[in-house]
């Protein structure tokens, strides 16, 4: 009897435990020392302004991107060529914006870790290669950009080092984007490239400034970070906008579901951290490299520090009235950058190990005491089943859930559709879940209660 019980326990999917123990291995492997070394190296290129020197091997954005590419190639060599490393580039001219002083190539450095089962499904982590000082048009003077954004670039490289040791069902892209300070050109180029290639993007985790803990507001905080996400897709149709008046979903677009996923995963595996979901595309009136992906309808968020120090952003290095200005190494907390890199790594892994999200999620239950949900099942032997989520309409995060097995429909008894929002996620046998999918249609037929 004991042998039978032991065998049964071995067969229980990790879903019942709610955690994938491999995630803890990933947490333990992220190194603050390696991140520090990479940030230091990036600052030593003097300036990484998009229009800086591209010929020198020691100074300018050309030297920086070649070094980043060589690092990705070295990582790939260590994992038996598991990364496809290449430049993706687009040409911009002075007609493309006020911050373009001369025609140039915007060059991104891309490293793709192909998935074993779904190679055309991608989860992307990005950092920015370029830096700037007070005058974004000044591409000759020093602009070390230690926190903005060598921290995000170094975090992306470290995530690649750690995750390249694993195999995933979905593909992961680690990318250094250029031209952020001049108009998000690198993100636009890669987003358009992805669309032309027909990539199915699960989500984009844009990391921009993940190393500062001393805010200009006087707050010192090494645990809190922000997740910026806009509520609905920027490219939604007029029909979709009109349907929201009657069925809801004003804060349930794909980017917001990605933000909720990151918050939940972080609280599950790194409870010491304090993720803040910010209901906004980016900081007030400002932008980041996830926006071009959002513009095309892809899910994308910005992950960054909670308390910024504006004395260290976009500033020439100097001292005025005993205040030090400039984005230098002394302003970066490497242990904090490690924490936010780890947040990225565990979410990349969770999504890359997760099965595809359900398709064509429909809902019904108008003027009834029960709620009906229906979806298209995913054909995958590693799927454990599906999970229905719901929450009060005023809640920021999914509050309630029910695992419903390997079915394509379910009826929740005694729950009134008017009082909650609902969604469905796919659950893998390894315990990892897809993003929650908000219903996009109304059920026309009825089916048996459960």
Coordinates of C-alpha atoms in Angstrom, one line a residue:
X1 CA 0.0 0.0 0.0
X2 CA 2.9 2.4 0.9
X3 CA 4.5 1.7 -2.5
X4 CA 1.3 2.4 -4.3
X5 CA 0.8 5.7 -2.4
X6 CA 4.4 6.7 -3.1
X7 CA 4.0 6.0 -6.8
X8 CA 0.8 8.0 -6.9
X9 CA 2.5 11.0 -5.2
X10 CA 5.2 10.9 -7.8
X11 CA 2.6 11.2 -10.5
X12 CA 0.9 14.2 -9.0
X13 CA 1.6 17.2 -11.4
X14 CA 3.5 20.1 -9.8
X15 CA 0.3 22.1 -10.3
X16 CA -1.0 20.8 -7.0
X17 CA 1.9 22.3 -5.2
X18 CA 1.5 25.6 -7.0
X19 CA 5.3 25.9 -7.7
X20 CA 8.0 24.7 -10.1
X21 CA 11.1 24.0 -8.0
X22 CA 13.3 24.8 -11.0
X23 CA 12.5 28.4 -10.5
X24 CA 14.4 28.4 -7.2
X25 CA 17.4 27.1 -8.9
X26 CA 17.2 30.1 -11.3
X27 CA 16.9 32.5 -8.4
X28 CA 20.1 31.2 -6.9
X29 CA 22.1 31.4 -10.1
X30 CA 21.7 35.1 -10.8
X31 CA 25.0 36.9 -9.9
X32 CA 25.3 40.5 -8.7
X33 CA 29.0 40.3 -9.4
X34 CA 28.5 39.5 -13.1
X35 CA 26.0 42.3 -13.4
X36 CA 28.4 44.7 -11.8
X37 CA 31.2 43.7 -14.2
X38 CA 28.9 44.1 -17.2
X39 CA 27.7 47.5 -16.1
X40 CA 31.2 48.6 -15.5
X41 CA 32.3 47.5 -18.9
X42 CA 29.5 49.3 -20.6
X43 CA 30.4 52.6 -18.8
X44 CA 34.0 52.2 -20.0
X45 CA 32.9 52.9 -23.6
X46 CA 32.7 56.6 -22.6
X47 CA 29.5 57.3 -24.5
X48 CA 27.0 54.9 -26.1
X49 CA 24.9 57.7 -27.7
X50 CA 23.2 56.3 -30.8
X51 CA 25.2 58.7 -33.0
X52 CA 28.6 58.2 -31.3
X53 CA 31.6 56.5 -32.8
X54 CA 31.0 53.2 -34.6
X55 CA 34.6 52.5 -35.7
X56 CA 36.6 52.6 -32.5
X57 CA 37.0 49.4 -30.6
X58 CA 37.2 51.2 -27.3
X59 CA 34.7 54.1 -27.4
X60 CA 31.2 54.6 -28.7
X61 CA 28.1 52.6 -29.5
X62 CA 29.8 50.6 -32.2
X63 CA 32.3 49.2 -29.7
X64 CA 29.6 48.6 -27.2
X65 CA 27.3 46.6 -29.5
X66 CA 30.2 44.5 -30.8
X67 CA 31.1 43.7 -27.2
X68 CA 27.5 42.8 -26.3
X69 CA 27.3 40.6 -29.4
X70 CA 30.5 38.8 -28.5
X71 CA 29.2 38.2 -25.0
X72 CA 26.0 36.6 -26.4
X73 CA 28.2 34.5 -28.7
X74 CA 30.3 33.4 -25.7
X75 CA 27.1 32.4 -23.8
X76 CA 26.0 30.5 -26.8
X77 CA 29.2 28.6 -27.1
X78 CA 28.9 27.6 -23.4
X79 CA 25.5 26.1 -24.1
X80 CA 26.5 24.3 -27.3
X81 CA 25.3 27.0 -29.6
X82 CA 21.8 27.3 -28.1
X83 CA 21.6 31.0 -29.0
X84 CA 21.1 32.4 -32.5
X85 CA 23.0 35.8 -32.3
X86 CA 22.6 38.5 -34.9
X87 CA 22.3 42.2 -35.6
X88 CA 18.9 43.6 -36.6
X89 CA 19.1 47.0 -38.0
X90 CA 17.2 49.9 -39.7
X91 CA 18.3 53.1 -41.3
X92 CA 17.1 56.4 -40.0
X93 CA 17.6 59.9 -41.5
X94 CA 17.3 63.4 -40.2
X95 CA 13.7 63.4 -41.6
X96 CA 12.7 60.8 -38.9
X97 CA 12.7 63.1 -35.9
X98 CA 14.1 66.2 -34.2
X99 CA 16.5 64.0 -32.2
X100 CA 18.3 62.7 -35.3
X101 CA 21.3 64.9 -36.0
X102 CA 22.6 62.7 -38.9
X103 CA 21.6 59.7 -40.9
X104 CA 22.7 56.4 -39.3
X105 CA 21.9 52.8 -38.8
X106 CA 20.0 51.8 -35.6
X107 CA 21.5 48.4 -34.7
X108 CA 20.0 46.0 -32.2
X109 CA 21.8 43.0 -30.9
X110 CA 19.5 39.9 -30.8
X111 CA 20.0 36.5 -29.2
X112 CA 17.3 33.9 -29.6
X113 CA 17.1 30.7 -27.5
X114 CA 14.7 28.5 -29.6
X115 CA 11.9 26.6 -27.9
X116 CA 11.8 22.8 -28.3
X117 CA 8.1 22.6 -29.0
X118 CA 6.9 26.1 -30.0
X119 CA 9.9 27.8 -31.7
X120 CA 7.7 30.6 -33.2
X121 CA 6.3 31.7 -29.8
X122 CA 8.6 34.2 -28.1
X123 CA 8.9 35.9 -24.8
X124 CA 11.3 38.9 -25.0
X125 CA 13.6 40.6 -22.4
X126 CA 15.1 43.8 -23.5
X127 CA 17.6 46.4 -22.3
X128 CA 18.9 49.5 -24.0
X129 CA 22.4 49.9 -25.4
X130 CA 22.4 53.6 -25.9
X131 CA 23.1 56.4 -23.3
X132 CA 22.9 60.2 -23.3
X133 CA 23.9 63.2 -21.2
X134 CA 22.0 66.5 -20.7
X135 CA 21.9 67.3 -24.5
X136 CA 20.7 64.2 -26.3
X137 CA 22.2 65.6 -29.5
X138 CA 25.6 65.6 -28.0
X139 CA 27.2 62.4 -29.1
X140 CA 30.9 63.1 -28.4
X141 CA 31.1 63.9 -24.7
X142 CA 31.0 61.2 -22.0
X143 CA 27.7 59.7 -21.1
X144 CA 28.4 56.6 -19.1
X145 CA 24.7 55.7 -18.6
X146 CA 25.4 53.3 -15.7
X147 CA 21.8 53.0 -14.6
X148 CA 20.2 54.3 -17.7
X149 CA 20.5 51.9 -19.2
X150 CA 23.6 49.8 -18.7
X151 CA 21.7 48.2 -15.8
X152 CA 18.9 46.9 -18.0
X153 CA 21.4 45.7 -20.6
X154 CA 23.5 43.9 -18.1
X155 CA 20.4 42.3 -16.6
X156 CA 19.4 41.0 -20.0
X157 CA 22.8 39.5 -20.5
X158 CA 22.8 37.9 -17.1
X159 CA 19.4 36.4 -17.7
X160 CA 20.7 34.9 -20.9
X161 CA 23.7 33.4 -19.0
X162 CA 21.4 31.8 -16.5
X163 CA 18.5 30.6 -18.7
X164 CA 20.7 29.3 -21.5
X165 CA 21.5 26.4 -19.2
X166 CA 17.8 25.2 -19.5
X167 CA 15.6 24.1 -22.3
X168 CA 12.1 25.6 -22.8
X169 CA 9.1 24.8 -24.9
X170 CA 8.8 28.4 -26.0
X171 CA 11.5 30.6 -27.4
X172 CA 13.2 33.4 -25.4
X173 CA 14.8 36.5 -27.0
X174 CA 17.4 38.5 -25.2
X175 CA 17.9 41.8 -27.0
X176 CA 19.9 45.0 -26.7
X177 CA 17.9 47.8 -28.3
X178 CA 19.4 51.0 -29.7
X179 CA 18.0 54.5 -30.4
X180 CA 15.8 54.6 -27.3
X181 CA 16.8 58.2 -26.4
X182 CA 16.2 59.4 -29.9
X183 CA 12.7 58.1 -30.4
X184 CA 12.4 54.4 -29.5
X185 CA 13.8 53.5 -32.9
X186 CA 15.3 50.2 -31.9
X187 CA 12.0 48.9 -30.5
X188 CA 10.1 50.1 -33.6
X189 CA 12.6 48.2 -35.8
X190 CA 12.4 44.9 -33.9
X191 CA 8.6 45.1 -33.4
X192 CA 8.2 45.6 -37.2
X193 CA 10.7 42.8 -37.8
X194 CA 8.7 40.5 -35.5
X195 CA 5.4 41.3 -37.3
X196 CA 6.9 40.7 -40.7
X197 CA 8.4 37.4 -39.6
X198 CA 5.0 36.3 -38.2
X199 CA 6.4 35.8 -34.6
X200 CA 3.8 35.0 -32.0
X201 CA 4.9 37.2 -29.1
X202 CA 3.8 36.1 -25.6
X203 CA 5.1 39.2 -24.1
X204 CA 7.9 41.8 -23.9
X205 CA 9.7 42.6 -20.6
X206 CA 11.4 46.0 -21.2
X207 CA 14.0 46.8 -18.6
X208 CA 14.9 50.4 -18.3
X209 CA 16.7 51.6 -15.2
X210 CA 16.8 48.7 -12.7
X211 CA 19.7 49.7 -10.5
X212 CA 18.8 52.8 -8.4
X213 CA 17.4 52.5 -4.8
X214 CA 18.0 56.1 -3.7
X215 CA 15.1 58.3 -4.9
X216 CA 15.3 62.0 -5.4
X217 CA 12.3 62.0 -3.1
X218 CA 14.6 60.9 -0.2
X219 CA 13.2 57.3 -0.2
X220 CA 15.7 54.4 -0.1
X221 CA 14.1 51.2 -1.1
X222 CA 15.8 48.0 -2.4
X223 CA 12.7 45.8 -2.6
X224 CA 10.0 47.7 -4.5
X225 CA 9.9 47.9 -8.3
X226 CA 7.3 49.1 -10.8
X227 CA 5.5 47.3 -13.6
X228 CA 4.1 49.7 -16.1
X229 CA 1.3 48.4 -18.4
X230 CA -1.4 50.1 -20.5
X231 CA -5.0 48.8 -20.1
X232 CA -6.0 47.8 -23.6
X233 CA -4.3 47.2 -26.9
X234 CA -3.4 50.3 -28.8
X235 CA -4.5 48.8 -32.1
X236 CA -7.9 47.5 -31.0
X237 CA -10.8 47.9 -33.3
X238 CA -13.8 50.2 -33.0
X239 CA -16.0 47.2 -32.5
X240 CA -13.8 46.0 -29.6
X241 CA -14.0 49.4 -28.0
X242 CA -17.8 49.6 -28.3
X243 CA -18.2 46.1 -26.8
X244 CA -16.4 47.2 -23.6
X245 CA -19.2 49.6 -22.8
X246 CA -21.5 46.6 -22.2
X247 CA -19.2 43.8 -21.3
X248 CA -16.3 45.4 -19.5
X249 CA -12.6 44.8 -19.9
X250 CA -11.3 48.4 -19.6
X251 CA -8.2 47.2 -17.7
X252 CA -7.9 43.7 -19.2
X253 CA -5.8 44.0 -22.3
X254 CA -2.9 41.6 -23.0
X255 CA -0.3 43.9 -21.5
X256 CA -2.2 44.3 -18.2
X257 CA -2.5 40.5 -18.0
X258 CA 1.3 40.2 -18.5
X259 CA 1.7 42.7 -15.6
X260 CA -0.6 40.7 -13.4
X261 CA 1.4 37.5 -14.3
X262 CA 4.7 39.2 -13.3
X263 CA 3.3 40.4 -10.0
X264 CA 1.8 37.0 -9.1
X265 CA 5.0 35.0 -10.1
X266 CA 7.2 37.4 -8.1
X267 CA 5.0 37.2 -5.0
X268 CA 5.0 33.4 -5.3
X269 CA 8.7 32.8 -5.7
X270 CA 10.3 36.1 -4.3
X271 CA 7.9 37.1 -1.5
X272 CA 10.5 39.5 -0.2
X273 CA 10.0 41.7 -3.2
X274 CA 7.2 44.4 -3.5
X275 CA 6.0 44.7 -7.1
X276 CA 3.9 47.7 -7.9
X277 CA 1.5 47.5 -10.9
X278 CA 1.3 51.0 -12.4
X279 CA -1.8 51.5 -14.5
X280 CA -0.1 53.5 -17.2
X281 CA 1.9 52.9 -20.3
X282 CA 5.0 54.5 -18.8
X283 CA 5.9 57.4 -16.5
X284 CA 3.8 60.5 -16.8
X285 CA 4.2 61.8 -20.4
X286 CA 7.3 59.6 -21.0
X287 CA 7.9 56.5 -23.0
X288 CA 10.0 53.3 -23.2
X289 CA 10.9 50.6 -25.6
X290 CA 7.9 48.4 -24.9
X291 CA 5.7 51.0 -26.5
X292 CA 6.4 50.1 -30.2
X293 CA 5.4 46.5 -29.4
X294 CA 2.2 47.8 -27.8
X295 CA 1.5 49.9 -30.8
X296 CA 1.3 46.7 -32.9
X297 CA -0.9 44.9 -30.4
X298 CA 1.8 42.8 -28.7
X299 CA 1.8 42.5 -24.9
X300 CA 4.6 44.5 -23.3
X301 CA 5.5 46.1 -20.0
X302 CA 8.2 48.2 -18.5
X303 CA 10.0 46.9 -15.4
X304 CA 12.0 49.5 -13.5
X305 CA 13.0 50.9 -10.1
X306 CA 10.4 52.4 -7.9
X307 CA 12.2 55.6 -6.9
X308 CA 14.1 57.5 -9.5
X309 CA 16.9 60.0 -9.0
X310 CA 16.6 62.7 -11.7
X311 CA 20.0 64.1 -10.7
X312 CA 21.5 60.9 -12.2
X313 CA 19.4 60.8 -15.4
X314 CA 20.2 62.6 -18.6
X315 CA 22.8 64.7 -16.9
X316 CA 26.4 65.8 -17.7
X317 CA 28.8 64.7 -15.0
X318 CA 29.4 67.7 -12.7
X319 CA 28.9 69.1 -9.2
X320 CA 26.7 72.1 -8.6
X321 CA 25.8 73.5 -5.2
X322 CA 27.3 70.4 -3.6
X323 CA 25.0 68.2 -5.6
X324 CA 26.5 65.5 -7.8
X325 CA 25.0 65.0 -11.2
X326 CA 25.6 62.3 -13.7
X327 CA 24.7 58.6 -14.3
X328 CA 27.8 57.0 -12.9
X329 CA 28.6 53.6 -11.3
X330 CA 28.3 55.0 -7.7
X331 CA 24.6 55.4 -8.3
X332 CA 23.9 51.8 -9.1
X333 CA 23.0 49.2 -6.4
X334 CA 24.2 45.9 -7.9
X335 CA 22.3 43.7 -5.5
X336 CA 19.0 45.5 -6.4
X337 CA 19.8 45.1 -10.1
X338 CA 20.3 41.4 -9.4
X339 CA 16.9 41.2 -7.8
X340 CA 15.1 42.8 -10.7
X341 CA 17.1 40.7 -13.1
X342 CA 15.9 37.7 -11.2
X343 CA 12.3 38.9 -11.4
X344 CA 12.8 38.9 -15.2
X345 CA 14.5 35.5 -15.3
X346 CA 11.8 33.7 -13.3
X347 CA 9.0 35.2 -15.4
X348 CA 10.8 34.4 -18.6
X349 CA 11.2 30.8 -17.5
X350 CA 7.6 30.5 -16.2
X351 CA 6.2 31.7 -19.5
X352 CA 8.7 29.8 -21.6
X353 CA 7.8 26.5 -19.8
X354 CA 4.1 27.3 -19.9
X355 CA 1.7 25.9 -22.5
X356 CA -0.1 28.2 -25.0
X357 CA -3.0 30.2 -23.7
X358 CA -6.5 29.2 -24.6
X359 CA -8.0 30.6 -27.8
X360 CA -11.4 32.1 -28.4
X361 CA -12.5 32.4 -24.8
X362 CA -16.3 33.1 -24.7
X363 CA -18.5 34.0 -21.7
X364 CA -22.2 33.7 -21.0
X365 CA -24.7 34.1 -18.1
X366 CA -26.7 37.2 -18.7
X367 CA -29.7 37.5 -16.3
X368 CA -28.7 34.1 -14.8
X369 CA -27.3 33.0 -11.4
X370 CA -24.4 31.1 -13.1
X371 CA -21.5 32.0 -15.3
X372 CA -20.6 30.0 -18.4
X373 CA -17.1 30.0 -20.0
X374 CA -16.0 28.2 -23.2
X375 CA -12.7 28.1 -25.1
X376 CA -10.8 26.2 -27.7
X377 CA -8.6 23.4 -26.2
X378 CA -4.9 23.4 -26.9
X379 CA -3.6 20.1 -28.4
X380 CA -0.6 19.4 -26.1
X381 CA 0.2 16.2 -24.1
X382 CA 1.8 18.3 -21.4
X383 CA -1.3 20.3 -20.6
X384 CA -2.8 19.4 -17.2
X385 CA -6.0 21.4 -17.7
X386 CA -7.5 24.8 -17.5
X387 CA -8.0 27.3 -14.7
X388 CA -10.8 29.9 -14.4
X389 CA -10.0 33.1 -12.7
X390 CA -12.4 35.8 -11.5
X391 CA -12.2 39.0 -9.5
X392 CA -14.4 41.9 -8.4
X393 CA -14.5 44.6 -11.0
X394 CA -12.6 47.0 -8.7
X395 CA -9.8 44.6 -7.9
X396 CA -6.3 45.0 -9.5
X397 CA -5.4 41.3 -9.4
X398 CA -7.3 38.0 -10.0
X399 CA -8.7 37.1 -6.5
X400 CA -10.4 33.7 -7.1
X401 CA -9.7 30.7 -9.2
X402 CA -10.9 27.2 -9.9
X403 CA -9.0 24.4 -11.7
X404 CA -11.6 22.7 -14.0
X405 CA -9.5 20.0 -15.7
X406 CA -9.0 19.1 -19.4
X407 CA -12.3 20.5 -20.6
X408 CA -13.3 23.2 -23.1
X409 CA -16.2 24.6 -21.1
X410 CA -17.4 25.1 -17.5
X411 CA -20.3 26.6 -15.6
X412 CA -19.6 28.3 -12.3
X413 CA -22.8 28.0 -10.2
X414 CA -24.0 30.7 -7.9
X415 CA -21.7 33.4 -9.3
X416 CA -23.4 36.4 -11.0
X417 CA -21.7 37.6 -14.1
X418 CA -22.5 41.3 -13.4
X419 CA -20.4 41.4 -10.3
X420 CA -17.0 40.0 -11.5
X421 CA -14.6 39.9 -14.4
X422 CA -13.5 36.4 -15.6
X423 CA -10.6 34.9 -17.5
X424 CA -9.1 31.5 -18.4
X425 CA -5.5 30.2 -18.3
X426 CA -3.9 27.0 -19.5
X427 CA -2.0 24.9 -16.8
X428 CA 0.9 22.7 -17.7
X429 CA 1.8 19.5 -15.9
X430 CA 4.9 21.2 -14.6
X431 CA 2.8 23.7 -12.8
X432 CA 3.4 26.7 -15.0
X433 CA 0.5 28.6 -16.4
X434 CA -0.1 30.7 -19.5
X435 CA -1.3 34.3 -19.3
X436 CA -4.9 34.7 -18.3
X437 CA -7.1 35.4 -21.4
X438 CA -10.1 37.7 -21.0
X439 CA -13.2 36.7 -22.9
X440 CA -13.5 38.2 -26.4
X441 CA -17.0 36.9 -27.3
X442 CA -20.4 35.9 -26.0
X443 CA -21.6 32.3 -25.8
X444 CA -24.5 31.7 -28.1
X445 CA -25.4 28.2 -26.8
X446 CA -25.9 26.7 -23.4
X447 CA -24.4 23.5 -21.9
X448 CA -24.6 21.2 -18.9
X449 CA -24.0 22.6 -15.4
X450 CA -21.0 21.3 -13.4

